[in-house]
Amino acid sequence: MAGKGRFCPAANETSAPRMSNFVFRRQFPIEWGHCDPAGIVFNSRFFEFFDWNTWLLFEAALGVRPAELGKAYDIMGIPLVDAKGRFHKPAKFNDVVEISSEVSKFGRSSFEVQHRISGGGELVAEGSETRVWATHDPADPTKLKTVPIPAAVIERFKAA
Amino acid sequence: MAGKGRFCPAANETSAPRMSNFVFRRQFPIEWGHCDPAGIVFNSRFFEFFDWNTWLLFEAALGVRPAELGKAYDIMGIPLVDAKGRFHKPAKFNDVVEISSEVSKFGRSSFEVQHRISGGGELVAEGSETRVWATHDPADPTKLKTVPIPAAVIERFKAA
Amino acid sequence: MAGKGRFCPAANETSAPRMSNFVFRRQFPIEWGHCDPAGIVFNSRFFEFFDWNTWLLFEAALGVRPAELGKAYDIMGIPLVDAKGRFHKPAKFNDVVEISSEVSKFGRSSFEVQHRISGGGELVAEGSETRVWATHDPADPTKLKTVPIPAAVIERFKAA
Amino acid sequence: MAGKGRFCPAANETSAPRMSNFVFRRQFPIEWGHCDPAGIVFNSRFFEFFDWNTWLLFEAALGVRPAELGKAYDIMGIPLVDAKGRFHKPAKFNDVVEISSEVSKFGRSSFEVQHRISGGGELVAEGSETRVWATHDPADPTKLKTVPIPAAVIERFKAA
């Protein structure tokens, strides 16, 4: 899968002197089953696209396959706590779109992923996800507990 | 949920002297997100409808909530091994359909569920699922192993 | 469907002297197919729940079936331009949740719907959708054009 | 998209002297959102995979983009009338699977597509779809009417 995407440093447009972030991009076609009776992508599908591109971004940045992420960093996962989408222009059946994703901000134990989907040279949708670096709570294994994101992880999301 | 469905004995049409089966029925509306650009239910959604009605049928027949089924019978679950759908008439956005489901056949460790979806007095779709009564293989816990379906379970799927 | 929800006036908590809004509530169970490998509702499904409850809220407030909304008001529909979700507590397979939705704000040709999903007495997720009242652009029928929301429509979303 | 798949003639295994069929193959990874609480692909997703690969098979064989198929052949589309799936081995999050699809049979106005999904060198699932070549019924444009599949179309699904 990684071969289909392209890594590339992207100038961070919102804060000039900051380092740029790694960006993971890939192209994919809009399927019949993604679309609603208006013939355009149904909104929940955009959140599927965002979710999967976050996994691919992490794979590309960390060199760790999605299914191995928990084991590699001794976490339960990177659960989503917040998601946003803004839909600018419809994407229709059979359109080929490009999604580009980057971690726009790291907190102590949370981070934000920005996604942009474009098609035909225009912005189709953009979105963001806030996720946490989480482990099982030793006091109550049915609950999650956020833990600090290792500095070595954060380092990998900076473009060279 | 159980309150929305109705139990009722259905004459089994294919084998005269057999006992009738318990049938679980419920009505639900077709949502915007279920439909494709042709304005009709996208085929994969029918398989979601079938799956969920099997869980509700089991809840109704056994008096066991879906999430408790494994624990109640010391199984891992009732994994699907085969699914079929036949689509007779489109169901459109906002149509109210009725799904009725029954176990049409019990084998030693497998069973078949028949589903019928109708709307406006006409058959919209029908389908079947073959599932197995399965537990984790003690020799290799990553694998499943079918086990005999208890007679007491089978008994509950007969109409009074 | 309408019979399963309940209309009720809800005090608007954010602005004291304003009138309260109509709220549409309904309960539904979390299905197996809604959940991901963590055993909890996959985020995109929340956006399906939000979408469908907006349609039901409009049906309840206006007395117009979702499929008739366009014809009733001479619009193409109420396309989504922005969606947000915040996930507080996981909802698991077989949990019964309640979703309550209300239009929190009407602009000239856009409006905001607030959704809250709770389960076991706790807030599970909340979200909002911004939608527009839209028709086909007479100058270019492949495009949409927002039009003013009729005052009579807005009136129906106020609680008695 | 076409570039990711590979065309190749496949020996038809069931009837020795028949010509072989064009086969469209592509590989794709199993996403988090495809999987259920058992950590494996939820059955309805297989039917999404089948559907989309039929579109890609037609694109590859006919050289017509999915969204242009109706216009190219003066049809409304290729609606599904029957779908079957058989699930042999679970596909898990992050597995890379290969799907191969071919038209196994052409009737006068219907055809059958066979799909096989494999992973790690083993058959994961197989399925079939029966679809019809359909146009709007001139007597009642809300209805569909099957029409004969052009010989030139059928010809394109034979391997050289």
JSON list of N, CA and C in Angstrom, two decimals, chain A residues 1 13 24 28 33 35 41 49 56-57 68 76 79 85 87 94 96 99 103 116 122 125 140 142 148 153 155:
[
{"chain": "A", "resi": 1, "resn": "MET", "atom": "N", "xyz": [0.84, -1.20, 0.00]},
{"chain": "A", "resi": 1, "resn": "MET", "atom": "CA", "xyz": [0.00, 0.00, 0.00]},
{"chain": "A", "resi": 1, "resn": "MET", "atom": "C", "xyz": [0.87, 1.24, 0.00]},
{"chain": "A", "resi": 13, "resn": "GLU", "atom": "N", "xyz": [1.49, 25.88, 6.05]},
{"chain": "A", "resi": 13, "resn": "GLU", "atom": "CA", "xyz": [1.08, 27.19, 5.57]},
{"chain": "A", "resi": 13, "resn": "GLU", "atom": "C", "xyz": [0.64, 28.15, 6.67]},
{"chain": "A", "resi": 24, "resn": "PHE", "atom": "N", "xyz": [1.27, 12.46, 3.86]},
{"chain": "A", "resi": 24, "resn": "PHE", "atom": "CA", "xyz": [1.02, 11.23, 3.12]},
{"chain": "A", "resi": 24, "resn": "PHE", "atom": "C", "xyz": [-0.11, 11.48, 2.14]},
{"chain": "A", "resi": 28, "resn": "PHE", "atom": "N", "xyz": [-7.36, 7.83, -5.06]},
{"chain": "A", "resi": 28, "resn": "PHE", "atom": "CA", "xyz": [-8.28, 6.69, -5.15]},
{"chain": "A", "resi": 28, "resn": "PHE", "atom": "C", "xyz": [-9.55, 7.15, -5.85]},
{"chain": "A", "resi": 33, "resn": "GLY", "atom": "N", "xyz": [-20.65, 2.50, -4.36]},
{"chain": "A", "resi": 33, "resn": "GLY", "atom": "CA", "xyz": [-21.15, 2.30, -3.00]},
{"chain": "A", "resi": 33, "resn": "GLY", "atom": "C", "xyz": [-20.80, 3.43, -2.03]},
{"chain": "A", "resi": 35, "resn": "CYS", "atom": "N", "xyz": [-21.52, 6.50, -2.80]},
{"chain": "A", "resi": 35, "resn": "CYS", "atom": "CA", "xyz": [-22.38, 7.62, -3.18]},
{"chain": "A", "resi": 35, "resn": "CYS", "atom": "C", "xyz": [-23.83, 7.42, -2.77]},
{"chain": "A", "resi": 41, "resn": "VAL", "atom": "N", "xyz": [-20.57, 11.55, -2.91]},
{"chain": "A", "resi": 41, "resn": "VAL", "atom": "CA", "xyz": [-20.11, 10.80, -1.74]},
{"chain": "A", "resi": 41, "resn": "VAL", "atom": "C", "xyz": [-20.96, 11.13, -0.50]},
{"chain": "A", "resi": 49, "resn": "PHE", "atom": "N", "xyz": [-12.59, 7.67, 4.85]},
{"chain": "A", "resi": 49, "resn": "PHE", "atom": "CA", "xyz": [-11.37, 8.01, 4.10]},
{"chain": "A", "resi": 49, "resn": "PHE", "atom": "C", "xyz": [-10.34, 8.65, 5.04]},
{"chain": "A", "resi": 56, "resn": "LEU", "atom": "N", "xyz": [-2.47, 5.05, 7.29]},
{"chain": "A", "resi": 56, "resn": "LEU", "atom": "CA", "xyz": [-1.43, 4.99, 6.26]},
{"chain": "A", "resi": 56, "resn": "LEU", "atom": "C", "xyz": [-0.34, 6.03, 6.51]},
{"chain": "A", "resi": 57, "resn": "LEU", "atom": "N", "xyz": [-0.74, 7.18, 7.01]},
{"chain": "A", "resi": 57, "resn": "LEU", "atom": "CA", "xyz": [0.23, 8.22, 7.37]},
{"chain": "A", "resi": 57, "resn": "LEU", "atom": "C", "xyz": [1.17, 7.69, 8.46]},
{"chain": "A", "resi": 68, "resn": "GLU", "atom": "N", "xyz": [0.42, -3.52, 13.63]},
{"chain": "A", "resi": 68, "resn": "GLU", "atom": "CA", "xyz": [1.52, -3.71, 14.57]},
{"chain": "A", "resi": 68, "resn": "GLU", "atom": "C", "xyz": [1.76, -2.49, 15.44]},
{"chain": "A", "resi": 76, "resn": "MET", "atom": "N", "xyz": [-2.61, 0.66, 23.33]},
{"chain": "A", "resi": 76, "resn": "MET", "atom": "CA", "xyz": [-3.81, -0.05, 22.87]},
{"chain": "A", "resi": 76, "resn": "MET", "atom": "C", "xyz": [-4.17, 0.44, 21.48]},
{"chain": "A", "resi": 79, "resn": "PRO", "atom": "N", "xyz": [-7.15, 5.99, 19.65]},
{"chain": "A", "resi": 79, "resn": "PRO", "atom": "CA", "xyz": [-8.59, 6.26, 19.48]},
{"chain": "A", "resi": 79, "resn": "PRO", "atom": "C", "xyz": [-8.90, 7.72, 19.16]},
{"chain": "A", "resi": 85, "resn": "GLY", "atom": "N", "xyz": [-15.47, 17.53, 9.50]},
{"chain": "A", "resi": 85, "resn": "GLY", "atom": "CA", "xyz": [-15.38, 17.54, 8.05]},
{"chain": "A", "resi": 85, "resn": "GLY", "atom": "C", "xyz": [-16.05, 18.77, 7.49]},
{"chain": "A", "resi": 87, "resn": "PHE", "atom": "N", "xyz": [-17.29, 20.20, 3.70]},
{"chain": "A", "resi": 87, "resn": "PHE", "atom": "CA", "xyz": [-17.50, 19.68, 2.36]},
{"chain": "A", "resi": 87, "resn": "PHE", "atom": "C", "xyz": [-17.71, 20.83, 1.40]},
{"chain": "A", "resi": 94, "resn": "ASN", "atom": "N", "xyz": [-16.91, 7.76, -9.57]},
{"chain": "A", "resi": 94, "resn": "ASN", "atom": "CA", "xyz": [-15.89, 7.59, -10.59]},
{"chain": "A", "resi": 94, "resn": "ASN", "atom": "C", "xyz": [-14.87, 8.74, -10.66]},
{"chain": "A", "resi": 96, "resn": "VAL", "atom": "N", "xyz": [-11.69, 10.65, -9.54]},
{"chain": "A", "resi": 96, "resn": "VAL", "atom": "CA", "xyz": [-10.48, 10.25, -8.84]},
{"chain": "A", "resi": 96, "resn": "VAL", "atom": "C", "xyz": [-10.09, 11.41, -7.94]},
{"chain": "A", "resi": 99, "resn": "ILE", "atom": "N", "xyz": [-6.14, 12.37, -1.50]},
{"chain": "A", "resi": 99, "resn": "ILE", "atom": "CA", "xyz": [-6.21, 12.75, -0.09]},
{"chain": "A", "resi": 99, "resn": "ILE", "atom": "C", "xyz": [-4.79, 12.97, 0.41]},
{"chain": "A", "resi": 103, "resn": "VAL", "atom": "N", "xyz": [0.10, 15.22, 10.40]},
{"chain": "A", "resi": 103, "resn": "VAL", "atom": "CA", "xyz": [-0.16, 15.56, 11.80]},
{"chain": "A", "resi": 103, "resn": "VAL", "atom": "C", "xyz": [0.16, 17.04, 11.94]},
{"chain": "A", "resi": 116, "resn": "ARG", "atom": "N", "xyz": [-6.94, 16.66, 3.61]},
{"chain": "A", "resi": 116, "resn": "ARG", "atom": "CA", "xyz": [-7.48, 17.45, 2.50]},
{"chain": "A", "resi": 116, "resn": "ARG", "atom": "C", "xyz": [-7.76, 16.51, 1.34]},
{"chain": "A", "resi": 122, "resn": "GLU", "atom": "N", "xyz": [-9.47, 20.93, -7.57]},
{"chain": "A", "resi": 122, "resn": "GLU", "atom": "CA", "xyz": [-10.18, 21.76, -6.60]},
{"chain": "A", "resi": 122, "resn": "GLU", "atom": "C", "xyz": [-10.32, 21.04, -5.27]},
{"chain": "A", "resi": 125, "resn": "ALA", "atom": "N", "xyz": [-13.01, 18.39, 0.01]},
{"chain": "A", "resi": 125, "resn": "ALA", "atom": "CA", "xyz": [-13.36, 18.32, 1.43]},
{"chain": "A", "resi": 125, "resn": "ALA", "atom": "C", "xyz": [-12.10, 18.45, 2.25]},
{"chain": "A", "resi": 140, "resn": "ASP", "atom": "N", "xyz": [-8.04, -0.40, 35.82]},
{"chain": "A", "resi": 140, "resn": "ASP", "atom": "CA", "xyz": [-9.31, -0.91, 35.31]},
{"chain": "A", "resi": 140, "resn": "ASP", "atom": "C", "xyz": [-9.14, -1.19, 33.81]},
{"chain": "A", "resi": 142, "resn": "THR", "atom": "N", "xyz": [-10.79, -2.30, 31.58]},
{"chain": "A", "resi": 142, "resn": "THR", "atom": "CA", "xyz": [-11.86, -2.01, 30.62]},
{"chain": "A", "resi": 142, "resn": "THR", "atom": "C", "xyz": [-11.81, -0.55, 30.19]},
{"chain": "A", "resi": 148, "resn": "PRO", "atom": "N", "xyz": [1.92, 9.67, 27.46]},
{"chain": "A", "resi": 148, "resn": "PRO", "atom": "CA", "xyz": [2.69, 10.62, 26.65]},
{"chain": "A", "resi": 148, "resn": "PRO", "atom": "C", "xyz": [3.16, 9.99, 25.34]},
{"chain": "A", "resi": 153, "resn": "VAL", "atom": "N", "xyz": [8.59, 9.29, 18.33]},
{"chain": "A", "resi": 153, "resn": "VAL", "atom": "CA", "xyz": [7.46, 9.22, 17.40]},
{"chain": "A", "resi": 153, "resn": "VAL", "atom": "C", "xyz": [7.23, 10.59, 16.75]},
{"chain": "A", "resi": 155, "resn": "GLU", "atom": "N", "xyz": [9.18, 12.98, 16.33]},
{"chain": "A", "resi": 155, "resn": "GLU", "atom": "CA", "xyz": [10.29, 13.30, 15.43]},
{"chain": "A", "resi": 155, "resn": "GLU", "atom": "C", "xyz": [10.06, 12.80, 14.01]}
]
